[in-house]
Coordinates of C-alpha atoms and ligand atoms in Angstrom, one line a residue:
X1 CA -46.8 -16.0 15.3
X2 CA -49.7 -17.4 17.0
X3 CA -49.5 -17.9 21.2
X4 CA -50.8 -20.9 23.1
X5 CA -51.2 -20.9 27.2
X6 CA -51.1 -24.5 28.0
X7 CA -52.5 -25.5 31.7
X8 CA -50.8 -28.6 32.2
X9 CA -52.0 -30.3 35.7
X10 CA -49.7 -31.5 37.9
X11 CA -50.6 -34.9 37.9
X12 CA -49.5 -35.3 33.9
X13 CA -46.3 -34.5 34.2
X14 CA -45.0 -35.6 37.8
X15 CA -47.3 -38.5 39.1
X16 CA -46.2 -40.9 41.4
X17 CA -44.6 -42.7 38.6
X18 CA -42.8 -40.2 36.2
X19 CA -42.8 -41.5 32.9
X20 CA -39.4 -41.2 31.3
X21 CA -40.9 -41.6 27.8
X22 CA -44.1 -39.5 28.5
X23 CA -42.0 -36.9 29.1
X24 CA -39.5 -37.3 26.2
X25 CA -42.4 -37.1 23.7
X26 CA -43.9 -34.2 25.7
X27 CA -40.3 -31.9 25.4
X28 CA -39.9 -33.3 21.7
X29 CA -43.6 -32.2 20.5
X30 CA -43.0 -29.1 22.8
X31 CA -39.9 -28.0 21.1
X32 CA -41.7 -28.6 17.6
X33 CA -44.5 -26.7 18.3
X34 CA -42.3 -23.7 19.3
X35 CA -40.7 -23.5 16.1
X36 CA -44.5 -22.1 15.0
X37 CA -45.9 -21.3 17.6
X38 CA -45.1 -19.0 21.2
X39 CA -46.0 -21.5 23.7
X40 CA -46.7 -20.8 27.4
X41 CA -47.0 -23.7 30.0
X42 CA -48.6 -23.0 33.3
X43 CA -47.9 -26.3 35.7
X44 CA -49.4 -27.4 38.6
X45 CA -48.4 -28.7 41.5
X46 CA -49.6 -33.0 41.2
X47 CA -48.5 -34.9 44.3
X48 CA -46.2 -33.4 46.1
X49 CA -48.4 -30.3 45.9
X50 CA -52.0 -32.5 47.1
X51 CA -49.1 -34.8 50.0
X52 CA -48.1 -31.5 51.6
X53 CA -51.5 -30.2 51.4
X54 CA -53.1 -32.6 53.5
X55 CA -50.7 -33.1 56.0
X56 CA -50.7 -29.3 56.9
X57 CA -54.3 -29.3 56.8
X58 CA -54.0 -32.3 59.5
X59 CA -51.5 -29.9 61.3
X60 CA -53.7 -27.5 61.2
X61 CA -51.8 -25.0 59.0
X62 CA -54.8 -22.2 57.5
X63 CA -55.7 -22.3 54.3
X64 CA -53.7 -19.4 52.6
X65 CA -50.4 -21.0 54.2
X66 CA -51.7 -24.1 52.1
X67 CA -52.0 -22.5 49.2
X68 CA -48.4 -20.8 49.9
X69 CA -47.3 -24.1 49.7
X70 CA -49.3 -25.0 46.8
X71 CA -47.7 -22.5 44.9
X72 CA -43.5 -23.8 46.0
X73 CA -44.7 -27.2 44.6
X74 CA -45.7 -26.3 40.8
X75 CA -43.0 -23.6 40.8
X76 CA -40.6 -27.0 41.4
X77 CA -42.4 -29.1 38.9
X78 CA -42.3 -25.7 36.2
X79 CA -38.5 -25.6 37.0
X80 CA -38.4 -29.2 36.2
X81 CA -39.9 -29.1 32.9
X82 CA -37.6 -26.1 31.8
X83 CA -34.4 -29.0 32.3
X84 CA -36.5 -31.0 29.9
X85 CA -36.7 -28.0 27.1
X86 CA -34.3 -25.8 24.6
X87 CA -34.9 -22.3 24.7
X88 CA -37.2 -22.0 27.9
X89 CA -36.8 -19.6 31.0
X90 CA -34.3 -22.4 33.0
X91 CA -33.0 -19.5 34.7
X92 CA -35.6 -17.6 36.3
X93 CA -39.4 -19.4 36.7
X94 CA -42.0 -16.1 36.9
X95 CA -44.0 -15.5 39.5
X96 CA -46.1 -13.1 38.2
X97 CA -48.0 -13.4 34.7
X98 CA -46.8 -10.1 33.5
X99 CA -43.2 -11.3 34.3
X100 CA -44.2 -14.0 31.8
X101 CA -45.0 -12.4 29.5
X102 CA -41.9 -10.2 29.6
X103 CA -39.8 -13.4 29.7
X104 CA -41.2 -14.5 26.3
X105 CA -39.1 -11.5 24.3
X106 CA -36.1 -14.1 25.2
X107 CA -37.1 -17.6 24.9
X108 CA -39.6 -19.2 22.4
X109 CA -41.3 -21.6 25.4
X110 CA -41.9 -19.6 28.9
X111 CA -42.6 -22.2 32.0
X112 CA -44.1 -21.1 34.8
X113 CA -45.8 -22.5 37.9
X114 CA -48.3 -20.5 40.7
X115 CA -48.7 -16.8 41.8
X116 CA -50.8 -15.8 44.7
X117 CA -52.6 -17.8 46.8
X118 CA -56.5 -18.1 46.3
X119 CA -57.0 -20.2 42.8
X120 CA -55.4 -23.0 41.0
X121 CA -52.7 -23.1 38.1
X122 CA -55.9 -23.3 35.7
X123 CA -56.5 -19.3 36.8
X124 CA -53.4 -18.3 35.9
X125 CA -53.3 -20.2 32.4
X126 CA -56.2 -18.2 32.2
X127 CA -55.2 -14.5 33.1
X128 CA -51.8 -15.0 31.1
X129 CA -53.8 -16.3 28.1
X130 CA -55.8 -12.9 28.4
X131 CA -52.8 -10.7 28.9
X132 CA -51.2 -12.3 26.3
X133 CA -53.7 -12.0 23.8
X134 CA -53.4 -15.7 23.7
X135 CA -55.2 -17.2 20.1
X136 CA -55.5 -21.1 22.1
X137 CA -56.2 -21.9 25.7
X138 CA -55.6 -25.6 26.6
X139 CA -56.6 -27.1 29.9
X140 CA -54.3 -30.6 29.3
X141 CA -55.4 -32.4 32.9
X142 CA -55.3 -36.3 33.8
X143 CA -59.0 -37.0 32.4
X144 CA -60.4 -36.9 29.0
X145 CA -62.3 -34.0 29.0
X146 CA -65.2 -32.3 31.3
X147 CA -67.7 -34.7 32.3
X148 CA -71.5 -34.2 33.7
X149 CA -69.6 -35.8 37.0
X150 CA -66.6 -36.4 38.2
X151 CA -65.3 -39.7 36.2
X152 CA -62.9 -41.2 38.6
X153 CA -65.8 -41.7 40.7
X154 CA -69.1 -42.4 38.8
X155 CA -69.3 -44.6 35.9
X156 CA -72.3 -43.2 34.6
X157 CA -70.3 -39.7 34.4
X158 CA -70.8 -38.6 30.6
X159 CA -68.3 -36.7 28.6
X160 CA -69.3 -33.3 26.7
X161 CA -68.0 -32.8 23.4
X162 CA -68.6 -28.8 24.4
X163 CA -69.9 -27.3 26.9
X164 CA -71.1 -23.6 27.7
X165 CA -69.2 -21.6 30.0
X166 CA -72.2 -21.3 32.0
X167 CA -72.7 -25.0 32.6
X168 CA -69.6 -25.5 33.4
X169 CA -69.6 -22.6 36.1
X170 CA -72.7 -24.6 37.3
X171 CA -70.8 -28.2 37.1
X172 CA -68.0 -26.5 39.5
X173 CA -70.0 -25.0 41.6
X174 CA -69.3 -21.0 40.7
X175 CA -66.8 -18.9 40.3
X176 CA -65.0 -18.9 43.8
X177 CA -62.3 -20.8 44.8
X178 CA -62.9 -23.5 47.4
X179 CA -59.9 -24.3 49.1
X180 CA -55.8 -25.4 48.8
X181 CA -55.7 -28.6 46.6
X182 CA -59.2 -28.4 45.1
X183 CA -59.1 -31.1 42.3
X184 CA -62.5 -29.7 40.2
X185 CA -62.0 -30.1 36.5
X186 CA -61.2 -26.3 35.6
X187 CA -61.4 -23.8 39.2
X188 CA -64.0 -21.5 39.1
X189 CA -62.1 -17.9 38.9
X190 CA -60.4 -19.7 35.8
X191 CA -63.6 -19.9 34.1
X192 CA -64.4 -15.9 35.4
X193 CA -62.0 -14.5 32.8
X194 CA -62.2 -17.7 30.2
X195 CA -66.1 -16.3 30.4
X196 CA -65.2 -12.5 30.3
X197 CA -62.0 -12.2 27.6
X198 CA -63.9 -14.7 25.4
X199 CA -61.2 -16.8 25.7
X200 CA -60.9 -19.8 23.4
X201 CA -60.3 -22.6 25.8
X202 CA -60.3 -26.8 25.4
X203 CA -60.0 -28.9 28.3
X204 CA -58.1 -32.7 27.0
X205 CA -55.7 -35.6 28.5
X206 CA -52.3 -34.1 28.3
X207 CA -51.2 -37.5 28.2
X208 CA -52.2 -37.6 24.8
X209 CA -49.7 -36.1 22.9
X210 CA -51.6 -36.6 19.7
X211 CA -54.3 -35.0 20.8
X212 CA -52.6 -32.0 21.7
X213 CA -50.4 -32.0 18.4
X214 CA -53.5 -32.3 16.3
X215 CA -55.0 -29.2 18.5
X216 CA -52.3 -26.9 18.3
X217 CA -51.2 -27.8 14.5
X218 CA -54.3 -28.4 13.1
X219 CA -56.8 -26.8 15.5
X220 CA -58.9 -30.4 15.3
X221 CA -60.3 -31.5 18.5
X222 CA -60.1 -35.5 18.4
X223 CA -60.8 -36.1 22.2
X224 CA -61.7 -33.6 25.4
X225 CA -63.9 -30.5 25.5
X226 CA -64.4 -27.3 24.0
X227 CA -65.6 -24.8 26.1
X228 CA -68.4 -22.3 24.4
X229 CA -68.5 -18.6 25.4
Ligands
UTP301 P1 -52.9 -26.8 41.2 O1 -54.2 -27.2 41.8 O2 -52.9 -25.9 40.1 O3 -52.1 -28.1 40.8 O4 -52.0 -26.2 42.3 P2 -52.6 -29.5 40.4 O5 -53.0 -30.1 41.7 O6 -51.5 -30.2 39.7 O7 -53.8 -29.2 39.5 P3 -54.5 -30.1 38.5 O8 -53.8 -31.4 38.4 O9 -54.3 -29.3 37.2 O10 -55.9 -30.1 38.9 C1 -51.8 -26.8 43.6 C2 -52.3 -26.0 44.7 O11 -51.5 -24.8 44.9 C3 -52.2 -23.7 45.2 C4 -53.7 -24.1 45.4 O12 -53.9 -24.5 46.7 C5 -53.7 -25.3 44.5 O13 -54.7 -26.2 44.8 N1 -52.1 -22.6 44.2 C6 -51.6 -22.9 43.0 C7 -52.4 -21.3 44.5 O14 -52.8 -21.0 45.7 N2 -52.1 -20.3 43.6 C8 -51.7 -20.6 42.4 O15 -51.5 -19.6 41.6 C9 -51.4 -21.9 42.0

């Protein structure tokens, strides 16, 4: 059976406006998908994550503590999307990547949120898609792909088909992390092991469930980014 680490961002699956039919078709394809497939979700943290962010920063909280917080939020929003699916980890979200991994001897989809402080949920899609000897990793985020820019805020921000890991190191500004609530395209100790383990990575809207059906089933990239190693 073939294993897919899914990075699914935050803002896809709990924006301010949850969408009740978004997510139906999200669990449904899911659920498919594990009938063939070992599927592991990584979820970030989205607004409740980025609100609680900013106002410690304002209080003056230090960085790590804002991370630590970081973390609480996606491990809510994982928690919430195991209510959503059959056979997942409801009872125990894993707060390690090895402790992951172990959970997938029981349940065909394993749901998990942050570890430590110091990256984003995108690193640790990453690292369990290299323990895990993943075969698929997909970055499913609120924007259609990786662009030159930054495409919420420049029009003339143009969309790369694929990209090299090298550029896109470059287009992020390196491998370290910057700080709590970054929102680059995919963190830069993420793209550290997607470079080292070779890992087969796609960045595309995970609000397009078509997208990420025809990705999984059919390995056919319609829309988004393939990263080159
Ligand atoms: P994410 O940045 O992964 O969530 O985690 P997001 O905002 O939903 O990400 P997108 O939408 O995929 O870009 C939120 C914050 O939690 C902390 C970081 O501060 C991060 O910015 N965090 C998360 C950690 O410190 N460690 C983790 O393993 C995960």
């Amino acid at each position: 059976m073939k294993t897919v680490v899914i990075s699914i961002g935050g803002s896809v699956i709990a924006s301010k406006d949850i969408d009740v039919t978004f997510l139906k078709k999200l669990s449904t394809l899911l659920e498919e998908l594990s009938k063939e497939f070992k599927i592991f979700l990584v979820v970030g943290g989205g607004d409740i994550a980025r609100k609680y962010i900013d106002i410690g920063r304002k209080l003056g909280l230090d960085e790590k503590s804002l991370d630590v917080i970081g973390i609480a939020s996606t491990r809510v929003n994982a928690q919430f999307l195991t209510m959503l699916l059959e056979n997942s980890n409801k009872d125990h979200i894993p707060e390690s990547t090895e402790d992951a991994i172990k959970l997938s001897k029981k349940y065909s989809i394993i749901v998990m949120g942050g570890t430590t402080p110091g990256h984003s949920t995108d690193m640790v899609g990453a690292e369990l898609a290299e323990k895990a000897k993943a075969d698929l990793f997909i970055i499913a985020t609120n924007v259609d792909g990786i662009y030159s820019k930054d495409p919420m805020l420049h029009k003339d921000a143009k969309r790369f088909r694929e990209i090299k890991i090298d550029d896109l190191i470059k287009i992020v500004g390196g491998i370290d992390w910057k700080k709590a609530g970054s929102n680059v395209i995919v963190d830069g100790p993420a793209c550290e092991i997607i470079k080292r383990s070779r890992i087969k990575t796609y960045v595309i809207n995970g609000k397009n469930i078509n997208a990420l059906r025809d990705l999984i089933k059919n390995g056919r990239l319609v829309e988004g980014t393939e990263v080159k190693i």
